[in-house]
Short mmCIF file of C-alpha atoms in Angstrom, two decimals:
data_model
loop_
_atom_site.label_atom_id
_atom_site.label_comp_id
_atom_site.label_asym_id
_atom_site.label_seq_id
_atom_site.Cartn_x
_atom_site.Cartn_y
_atom_site.Cartn_z
CA MET A 1 -184.07 -161.29 95.71
CA LEU A 2 -186.92 -159.51 97.48
CA GLU A 3 -189.36 -160.34 94.68
CA ASN A 4 -188.38 -164.01 94.93
CA TRP A 5 -188.86 -163.91 98.69
CA LEU A 6 -192.34 -162.48 98.20
CA ASN A 7 -193.29 -164.82 95.37
CA THR A 8 -192.38 -167.91 97.38
CA LYS A 9 -195.16 -166.90 99.76
CA GLN A 10 -197.86 -166.93 97.07
CA GLY A 11 -200.43 -169.68 97.29
CA GLN A 12 -199.67 -170.43 100.93
CA VAL A 13 -202.55 -171.74 102.99
CA PHE A 14 -204.33 -168.86 104.70
CA HIS A 15 -203.48 -168.81 108.36
CA TYR A 16 -204.81 -166.72 111.20
CA LYS A 17 -202.34 -165.41 113.75
CA MET A 18 -203.48 -162.05 115.07
CA GLU A 19 -200.73 -161.88 117.70
CA LYS A 20 -198.10 -162.05 114.96
CA ILE A 21 -199.43 -159.11 112.94
CA GLU A 22 -200.05 -157.10 116.11
CA TYR A 23 -196.49 -157.75 117.27
CA ALA A 24 -195.09 -156.79 113.86
CA LEU A 25 -197.10 -153.57 113.78
CA GLU A 26 -195.99 -152.73 117.30
CA LEU A 27 -192.36 -153.04 116.21
CA LEU A 28 -193.17 -150.62 113.36
CA GLY A 29 -194.76 -148.09 115.70
CA ASN A 30 -198.39 -149.04 114.92
CA PRO A 31 -198.75 -147.38 111.49
CA GLN A 32 -202.30 -148.77 111.20
CA PHE A 33 -203.50 -145.89 113.38
CA ALA A 34 -201.83 -143.17 111.30
CA VAL A 35 -204.79 -142.41 109.00
CA PRO A 36 -208.60 -142.72 109.25
CA VAL A 37 -209.79 -146.07 107.91
CA ILE A 38 -213.05 -147.30 106.41
CA HIS A 39 -212.93 -151.08 106.86
CA VAL A 40 -214.78 -153.13 104.22
CA ALA A 41 -215.76 -156.79 104.59
CA GLY A 42 -218.16 -158.98 102.61
CA THR A 43 -218.37 -162.15 100.56
CA ASN A 44 -218.76 -160.20 97.32
CA GLY A 45 -218.93 -156.56 96.31
CA LYS A 46 -216.03 -155.28 98.40
CA GLY A 47 -213.89 -154.18 95.47
CA SER A 48 -216.71 -152.52 93.54
CA THR A 49 -217.93 -150.74 96.67
CA ILE A 50 -214.42 -149.45 97.33
CA ALA A 51 -214.16 -148.34 93.69
CA PHE A 52 -217.38 -146.30 94.02
CA MET A 53 -216.25 -144.82 97.34
CA ARG A 54 -212.82 -143.99 96.01
CA GLN A 55 -214.33 -142.04 93.14
CA LEU A 56 -216.85 -140.28 95.39
CA PHE A 57 -214.13 -139.09 97.75
CA GLN A 58 -211.74 -138.12 94.96
CA VAL A 59 -214.19 -135.90 93.09
CA HIS A 60 -214.88 -134.12 96.38
CA GLY A 61 -211.20 -133.31 96.72
CA LEU A 62 -210.13 -135.86 99.31
CA ARG A 63 -206.90 -137.79 98.97
CA VAL A 64 -207.85 -141.46 99.17
CA GLY A 65 -205.82 -144.54 99.98
CA SER A 66 -207.20 -147.91 98.91
CA PHE A 67 -206.16 -151.47 99.62
CA VAL A 68 -207.77 -154.36 97.72
CA SER A 69 -207.00 -157.97 96.82
CA PRO A 70 -206.27 -159.90 94.74
CA HIS A 71 -204.67 -157.71 92.09
CA MET A 72 -205.88 -157.79 88.51
CA VAL A 73 -202.68 -156.73 86.72
CA SER A 74 -199.80 -155.90 89.06
CA VAL A 75 -199.25 -156.40 92.76
CA HIS A 76 -198.84 -152.62 92.98
CA ASP A 77 -202.54 -152.23 92.12
CA ARG A 78 -203.47 -153.48 95.58
CA ILE A 79 -202.15 -150.32 97.24
CA CYS A 80 -203.19 -146.99 95.73
CA ILE A 81 -203.39 -143.30 96.51
CA ASN A 82 -206.06 -141.54 94.44
CA SER A 83 -206.31 -144.59 92.18
CA GLN A 84 -202.57 -144.47 91.43
CA PRO A 85 -200.74 -147.69 92.35
CA ILE A 86 -197.77 -147.53 94.66
CA SER A 87 -194.59 -146.90 92.66
CA ASP A 88 -192.11 -149.72 92.25
CA HIS A 89 -189.55 -147.63 94.13
CA ASP A 90 -191.84 -147.24 97.14
CA PHE A 91 -192.98 -150.84 96.95
CA GLN A 92 -189.39 -152.10 97.02
CA HIS A 93 -188.55 -149.72 99.87
CA TYR A 94 -191.33 -151.02 102.11
CA LEU A 95 -190.84 -154.61 100.97
CA GLN A 96 -187.27 -154.35 102.24
CA LYS A 97 -188.56 -153.02 105.56
CA VAL A 98 -190.97 -155.93 105.91
CA TYR A 99 -188.26 -158.40 104.88
CA ASP A 100 -185.98 -157.03 107.61
CA LEU A 101 -188.86 -157.06 110.08
CA GLU A 102 -189.53 -160.73 109.37
CA GLN A 103 -186.10 -161.64 110.69
CA GLU A 104 -187.07 -160.20 114.06
CA VAL A 105 -190.67 -161.45 114.11
CA ALA A 106 -189.56 -164.96 113.10
CA THR A 107 -187.78 -165.36 116.44
CA ARG A 108 -191.26 -165.60 118.01
CA TYR A 109 -193.61 -166.53 115.18
CA GLU A 110 -193.60 -168.25 111.81
CA PRO A 111 -192.59 -166.20 108.74
CA PHE A 112 -195.08 -163.76 107.23
CA ARG A 113 -197.69 -164.99 104.79
CA TYR A 114 -198.10 -163.19 101.46
CA PHE A 115 -201.17 -161.27 102.57
CA GLU A 116 -199.48 -160.20 105.80
CA VAL A 117 -196.61 -158.73 103.78
CA MET A 118 -199.09 -156.77 101.66
CA VAL A 119 -200.93 -155.46 104.70
CA LEU A 120 -197.72 -154.31 106.37
CA ILE A 121 -196.54 -152.54 103.21
CA MET A 122 -199.95 -150.88 102.91
CA PHE A 123 -199.93 -149.53 106.46
CA LEU A 124 -196.37 -148.23 106.14
CA TYR A 125 -197.12 -146.58 102.81
CA PHE A 126 -200.31 -144.93 104.04
CA GLU A 127 -198.53 -143.72 107.17
CA ALA A 128 -195.95 -142.00 104.96
CA GLN A 129 -198.44 -140.69 102.38
CA GLN A 130 -201.08 -139.51 104.88
CA PRO A 131 -204.22 -139.78 102.72
CA ASP A 132 -207.36 -138.13 104.12
CA VAL A 133 -209.00 -141.55 104.35
CA ALA A 134 -207.95 -145.14 103.64
CA LEU A 135 -210.38 -147.71 102.26
CA VAL A 136 -209.16 -151.08 103.50
CA GLU A 137 -210.58 -154.33 102.16
CA VAL A 138 -210.65 -157.40 104.38
CA GLY A 139 -208.77 -160.41 103.00
CA ILE A 140 -210.96 -163.25 104.25
CA GLY A 141 -213.73 -163.09 106.85
CA GLY A 142 -213.25 -160.21 109.24
CA LEU A 143 -212.90 -161.16 112.88
CA LEU A 144 -209.52 -162.86 112.49
CA ASP A 145 -208.42 -161.14 109.30
CA THR A 146 -204.97 -159.58 109.15
CA THR A 147 -206.53 -156.18 108.45
CA ASN A 148 -208.65 -156.30 111.62
CA VAL A 149 -206.08 -154.34 113.59
CA VAL A 150 -207.40 -150.91 112.62
CA ALA A 151 -209.50 -148.47 114.62
CA PRO A 152 -212.01 -147.72 111.85
CA ALA A 153 -214.01 -144.56 111.41
CA LEU A 154 -216.68 -146.70 109.71
CA SER A 155 -217.21 -150.39 109.07
CA VAL A 156 -218.89 -151.83 105.98
CA ILE A 157 -220.24 -155.33 105.26
CA THR A 158 -221.29 -155.53 101.63
CA SER A 159 -222.77 -159.04 101.51
CA ILE A 160 -222.65 -162.39 103.27
CA GLY A 161 -222.75 -165.71 101.44
CA MET A 162 -221.19 -169.14 101.38
CA ASP A 163 -217.47 -168.93 100.61
CA HIS A 164 -214.23 -169.99 102.31
CA GLN A 165 -216.16 -172.44 104.49
CA ASP A 166 -212.90 -174.21 105.34
CA LEU A 167 -211.80 -171.06 107.15
CA LEU A 168 -214.95 -169.25 108.20
CA GLY A 169 -217.40 -172.01 109.10
CA SER A 170 -219.82 -174.30 107.33
CA THR A 171 -223.01 -172.33 107.96
CA LEU A 172 -224.20 -168.88 106.97
CA GLY A 173 -224.50 -167.98 110.65
CA GLU A 174 -220.88 -168.86 111.38
CA ILE A 175 -219.70 -166.90 108.34
CA ALA A 176 -221.82 -163.91 109.39
CA GLU A 177 -220.19 -163.91 112.83
CA GLN A 178 -216.77 -163.78 111.18
CA LYS A 179 -217.76 -160.92 108.86
CA ALA A 180 -219.38 -159.02 111.73
CA GLY A 181 -216.09 -159.30 113.60
CA ILE A 182 -215.07 -155.97 112.07
CA ILE A 183 -217.88 -154.18 113.95
CA GLU A 184 -216.28 -152.03 116.63
CA GLU A 185 -217.66 -150.33 119.70
CA SER A 186 -219.62 -147.16 118.84
CA VAL A 187 -218.39 -147.22 115.22
CA PRO A 188 -221.23 -146.95 112.66
CA VAL A 189 -221.61 -149.95 110.36
CA VAL A 190 -223.11 -149.92 106.87
CA LEU A 191 -224.70 -153.18 105.73
CA GLY A 192 -225.54 -154.26 102.22
CA PRO A 193 -228.61 -156.34 101.35
CA LEU A 194 -228.36 -159.28 103.74
CA CYS A 195 -230.78 -162.14 104.31
CA PRO A 196 -232.83 -162.13 107.55
CA GLU A 197 -230.51 -164.59 109.31
CA THR A 198 -227.30 -162.68 108.64
CA THR A 199 -229.02 -159.33 109.24
CA ALA A 200 -230.09 -160.50 112.70
CA ILE A 201 -226.55 -161.62 113.56
CA CYS A 202 -224.94 -158.38 112.37
CA ARG A 203 -227.52 -156.21 114.12
CA HIS A 204 -227.15 -158.21 117.34
CA ILE A 205 -223.36 -157.79 117.32
CA ALA A 206 -223.77 -154.10 116.46
CA LEU A 207 -226.20 -153.67 119.35
CA ASP A 208 -223.76 -155.33 121.73
CA ASN A 209 -221.14 -152.83 120.56
CA GLN A 210 -223.52 -149.85 120.55
CA ALA A 211 -222.65 -149.40 116.89
CA PRO A 212 -225.26 -147.53 114.81
CA VAL A 213 -226.49 -149.59 111.84
CA TYR A 214 -227.36 -148.36 108.35
CA GLN A 215 -228.67 -151.13 106.12
CA PHE A 216 -229.58 -151.22 102.45
CA GLY A 217 -233.35 -151.44 102.10
CA GLN A 218 -233.89 -150.13 105.63
CA GLU A 219 -232.03 -146.94 106.54
CA PHE A 220 -231.20 -146.19 102.91
CA THR A 221 -232.50 -147.30 99.51
CA TYR A 222 -231.53 -147.21 95.85
CA LYS A 223 -233.95 -147.86 93.04
CA ALA A 224 -234.15 -146.77 89.41
CA GLY A 225 -231.35 -144.24 89.77
CA GLN A 226 -232.67 -142.78 93.02
CA PHE A 227 -230.87 -142.93 96.35
CA SER A 228 -232.63 -142.01 99.56
CA ASN A 229 -231.90 -141.93 103.27
CA THR A 230 -233.28 -139.90 106.18
CA ASP A 231 -231.13 -136.88 105.26
CA ILE A 232 -230.98 -136.74 101.48
CA ASP A 233 -232.67 -137.75 98.23
CA LEU A 234 -230.54 -138.03 95.11
CA SER A 235 -231.94 -138.76 91.67
CA GLU A 236 -230.82 -139.27 88.08
CA LEU A 237 -227.92 -141.44 89.19
CA VAL A 238 -226.35 -143.47 86.40
CA LEU A 239 -223.82 -146.20 87.11
CA SER A 240 -220.90 -147.05 84.88
CA LEU A 241 -220.63 -150.61 86.22
CA ALA A 242 -222.92 -153.23 84.68
CA GLY A 243 -225.22 -155.53 86.63
CA HIS A 244 -228.15 -154.98 88.99
CA HIS A 245 -225.98 -155.85 91.99
CA GLN A 246 -223.85 -152.77 91.31
CA GLU A 247 -226.82 -150.63 92.36
CA GLU A 248 -226.53 -152.22 95.79
CA ASN A 249 -222.76 -151.72 95.88
CA ALA A 250 -223.13 -148.09 94.78
CA ALA A 251 -225.78 -147.48 97.43
CA VAL A 252 -223.59 -148.95 100.18
CA ALA A 253 -220.67 -146.85 98.95
CA LEU A 254 -222.79 -143.71 98.81
CA GLN A 255 -224.23 -144.20 102.30
CA THR A 256 -220.74 -144.78 103.70
CA PHE A 257 -219.39 -141.75 101.86
CA LEU A 258 -222.21 -139.53 103.16
CA LEU A 259 -221.68 -140.69 106.74
CA TYR A 260 -217.97 -140.01 106.54
CA MET A 261 -218.40 -136.58 104.97
CA THR A 262 -220.85 -135.69 107.74
CA ASN A 263 -218.35 -136.91 110.34
CA ILE A 264 -215.60 -134.67 109.00
CA GLN A 265 -218.05 -131.82 108.31
CA LYS A 266 -217.34 -131.61 104.59
CA ASP A 267 -219.95 -130.47 102.10
CA ILE A 268 -221.17 -132.79 99.38
CA GLN A 269 -222.28 -131.79 95.90
CA PRO A 270 -225.02 -133.82 94.17
CA GLN A 271 -223.60 -133.16 90.71
CA LEU A 272 -220.21 -134.49 91.82
CA ILE A 273 -221.90 -137.61 93.20
CA GLN A 274 -223.56 -138.15 89.81
CA GLN A 275 -220.20 -137.66 88.11
CA ALA A 276 -218.40 -140.08 90.43
CA LEU A 277 -220.90 -142.91 90.04
CA ALA A 278 -220.91 -142.49 86.26
CA GLN A 279 -217.10 -142.55 86.11
CA THR A 280 -216.30 -145.46 88.42
CA SER A 281 -214.47 -148.35 86.83
CA TRP A 282 -213.47 -151.68 88.33
CA PRO A 283 -211.57 -154.24 86.26
CA GLY A 284 -212.80 -157.80 85.99
CA ARG A 285 -216.35 -157.20 87.23
CA LEU A 286 -218.65 -157.50 84.22
CA GLU A 287 -215.98 -155.53 82.42
CA LEU A 288 -216.67 -155.05 78.74
CA VAL A 289 -213.31 -155.65 77.05
CA ALA A 290 -214.41 -156.09 73.43
CA GLN A 291 -217.25 -154.91 71.20
CA GLU A 292 -218.81 -156.57 68.17
CA PRO A 293 -218.98 -159.20 69.40
CA LYS A 294 -219.16 -158.27 73.07
CA ILE A 295 -216.84 -159.96 75.54
CA TYR A 296 -217.26 -159.47 79.27
CA LEU A 297 -214.85 -160.49 82.01
CA ASP A 298 -216.45 -161.26 85.35
CA GLY A 299 -214.66 -162.63 88.39
CA ALA A 300 -217.65 -164.59 89.70
CA HIS A 301 -215.51 -166.77 91.93
CA ASN A 302 -218.13 -168.21 94.29
CA VAL A 303 -221.77 -169.32 94.27
CA PRO A 304 -223.31 -165.97 95.35
CA ALA A 305 -221.35 -164.19 92.59
CA ILE A 306 -222.53 -166.74 90.02
CA GLU A 307 -226.12 -166.03 91.12
CA ARG A 308 -225.55 -162.35 90.32
CA LEU A 309 -223.97 -163.23 86.98
CA VAL A 310 -227.03 -165.33 86.11
CA GLU A 311 -229.23 -162.27 86.74
CA PHE A 312 -227.16 -160.40 84.17
CA ILE A 313 -227.28 -163.26 81.65
CA GLN A 314 -231.05 -163.56 81.93
CA VAL A 315 -231.67 -159.97 80.79
CA GLN A 316 -229.40 -160.15 77.75
CA GLU A 317 -231.17 -160.07 74.40
CA GLU A 318 -228.31 -161.71 72.51
CA PRO A 319 -227.27 -165.36 73.02
CA VAL A 320 -224.57 -165.81 75.65
CA THR A 321 -221.65 -168.25 75.75
CA ILE A 322 -219.73 -168.83 78.99
CA LEU A 323 -216.02 -169.64 79.21
CA PHE A 324 -215.29 -170.80 82.75
CA SER A 325 -212.32 -171.72 84.87
CA ALA A 326 -211.70 -171.74 88.59
CA LEU A 327 -209.51 -173.11 91.33
CA ARG A 328 -210.20 -176.70 92.34
CA ARG A 329 -210.39 -175.71 96.00
CA LYS A 330 -213.48 -173.59 95.32
CA ASP A 331 -217.08 -174.86 95.01
CA PHE A 332 -216.68 -175.03 91.25
CA GLN A 333 -219.07 -177.97 90.79
CA GLU A 334 -221.81 -176.09 92.61
CA MET A 335 -221.04 -172.99 90.54
CA LEU A 336 -221.27 -174.95 87.29
CA GLU A 337 -224.45 -176.72 88.34
CA LEU A 338 -226.02 -173.37 89.17
CA LEU A 339 -225.10 -171.98 85.75
CA GLU A 340 -226.56 -175.06 84.05
CA GLU A 341 -229.72 -174.97 86.13
CA LYS A 342 -230.44 -171.24 85.79
CA SER A 343 -229.17 -170.80 82.22
CA PRO A 344 -229.82 -174.20 80.62
CA HIS A 345 -229.63 -172.89 77.05
CA THR A 346 -226.34 -171.05 77.57
CA PRO A 347 -223.33 -172.94 76.15
CA LEU A 348 -220.79 -173.58 78.91
CA VAL A 349 -217.14 -174.25 78.07
CA LEU A 350 -214.49 -175.15 80.64
CA THR A 351 -210.79 -174.40 80.37
CA SER A 352 -207.65 -174.14 82.48
CA PHE A 353 -205.09 -171.42 83.15
CA ALA A 354 -201.56 -170.98 84.43
CA TYR A 355 -202.12 -171.22 88.17
CA ASP A 356 -201.32 -174.02 90.57
CA GLY A 357 -204.60 -175.67 91.53
CA ALA A 358 -206.58 -174.53 88.48
CA LEU A 359 -209.21 -176.78 86.89
CA SER A 360 -207.96 -179.27 84.33
CA GLU A 361 -209.54 -181.58 81.79
CA GLU A 362 -210.12 -184.25 84.43
CA ASN A 363 -212.59 -181.89 86.14
CA ARG A 364 -214.83 -181.55 83.07
CA GLN A 365 -217.31 -184.31 84.01
CA GLY A 366 -218.71 -184.55 80.50
CA ARG A 367 -218.78 -180.80 79.88
CA GLU A 368 -217.14 -179.19 76.88
CA TYR A 369 -213.49 -178.41 77.59
CA VAL A 370 -210.84 -176.49 75.66
CA GLU A 371 -207.14 -176.61 76.44
CA ASN A 372 -206.25 -173.31 74.79
CA TYR A 373 -208.65 -170.61 75.94
CA GLN A 374 -206.92 -167.92 73.89
CA GLN A 375 -207.53 -169.87 70.69
CA PHE A 376 -211.14 -170.43 71.75
CA ILE A 377 -211.66 -166.69 72.28
CA GLU A 378 -210.12 -165.88 68.90
CA ASP A 379 -212.30 -168.47 67.15
CA TRP A 380 -215.37 -167.21 68.96
CA GLN A 381 -214.60 -163.60 68.00
CA SER A 382 -214.32 -164.52 64.34
CA SER A 383 -217.79 -166.08 64.48
CA LYS A 384 -219.26 -162.74 65.71
CA GLN A 385 -222.26 -164.32 67.40
CA GLY A 386 -223.79 -163.05 70.62
CA ILE A 387 -221.96 -162.34 73.87
CA LEU A 388 -219.03 -164.17 75.46
CA ILE A 389 -218.70 -164.03 79.24
CA VAL A 390 -215.36 -165.18 80.61
CA THR A 391 -215.85 -165.98 84.27
CA GLY A 392 -214.75 -167.89 87.36
CA SER A 393 -211.57 -167.29 89.31
CA LEU A 394 -210.26 -163.74 89.58
CA TYR A 395 -206.83 -165.20 88.84
CA PHE A 396 -208.22 -166.61 85.57
CA ILE A 397 -209.85 -163.28 84.72
CA SER A 398 -206.59 -161.47 85.42
CA GLU A 399 -204.75 -163.77 83.02
CA VAL A 400 -207.35 -163.43 80.25
CA ARG A 401 -207.50 -159.67 80.71
CA ARG A 402 -203.89 -159.34 79.58
CA ILE A 403 -204.95 -160.43 76.09
CA PHE A 404 -207.24 -157.42 75.80
CA LYS A 405 -205.20 -154.86 77.75
CA LYS A 406 -201.80 -155.22 76.11
#
């Protein structure tokens, strides 16, 4: 029954109602303040940055909570302690609590949305488990996001690009203001590589809040396996995650980790940092799931992410084929046009998947389309030519990934 109750909430239109989540948390005794939180916003790179941070903290002996979305395999994967998903027993226990809570909250407000349920379960679970630090990923935006009820030890903004314009605003400036909404008074903020316009907005908001700023390319750098800030130089760093953009994510994670370890007066060990960065894994982000021929899964679900994928494609020595699907509500035409413009000689094949609102044949607009993506992948594998990159919606990637991770 509880699973059905939760599943009926999937796919609901995202809706901001900060008073509702604050009221719900108050009824629960404000569990969001029970553990130190590092709050992570950004258009792209949030999950990978959290994955790097999680590994960095774990190898240094800290017990780490992490909250990410969407999930790649199971809903339990969203809420982890030391990379271990919440058990089904614990998930059901807290789901029941949130279900019961909804009856009371619904006397004042509308029922919980899916993401609100997840956030409430996460806070209750972390309160009970008491990790040394919790890495909490923003759902959408920042300022009005359901997670923006924490009192963070550090704030992180990985990147700012055009996505979710229907919710966050139609310009980069408006989106930046939403992302920068997680910046709190006197709380240090770590920024990824932002453009001048979004940098100015974030720094202005940080200045207003007297929040120290540490930005990639300014206060810290990463190049050719070398990380540097005013306090430390680290070299011979090798990343396990593919793609140039992962250097930026790793650098943001490392800077955040170093700040936090300084705050809690814990020693760091360079060899453990090397180990952590080399061991980090994050499913569905240029994830190599098959060899000979190579197949990558990459959840490039918006235009900025496609730009990063193109960078990866352009340095491949073997010919690349792209299998793409997305949700119709996303800027999929712009994503496809960008792929065609930047990689004109790369075959592009569209498909659909089992999700309400996914692309269908009527969206092909003259492009090659296959109904059965699994058959296409099998046929492509038997040809053993080049590299196949399966990309687009994270929901699509999650579905395809099950073929390779049975």
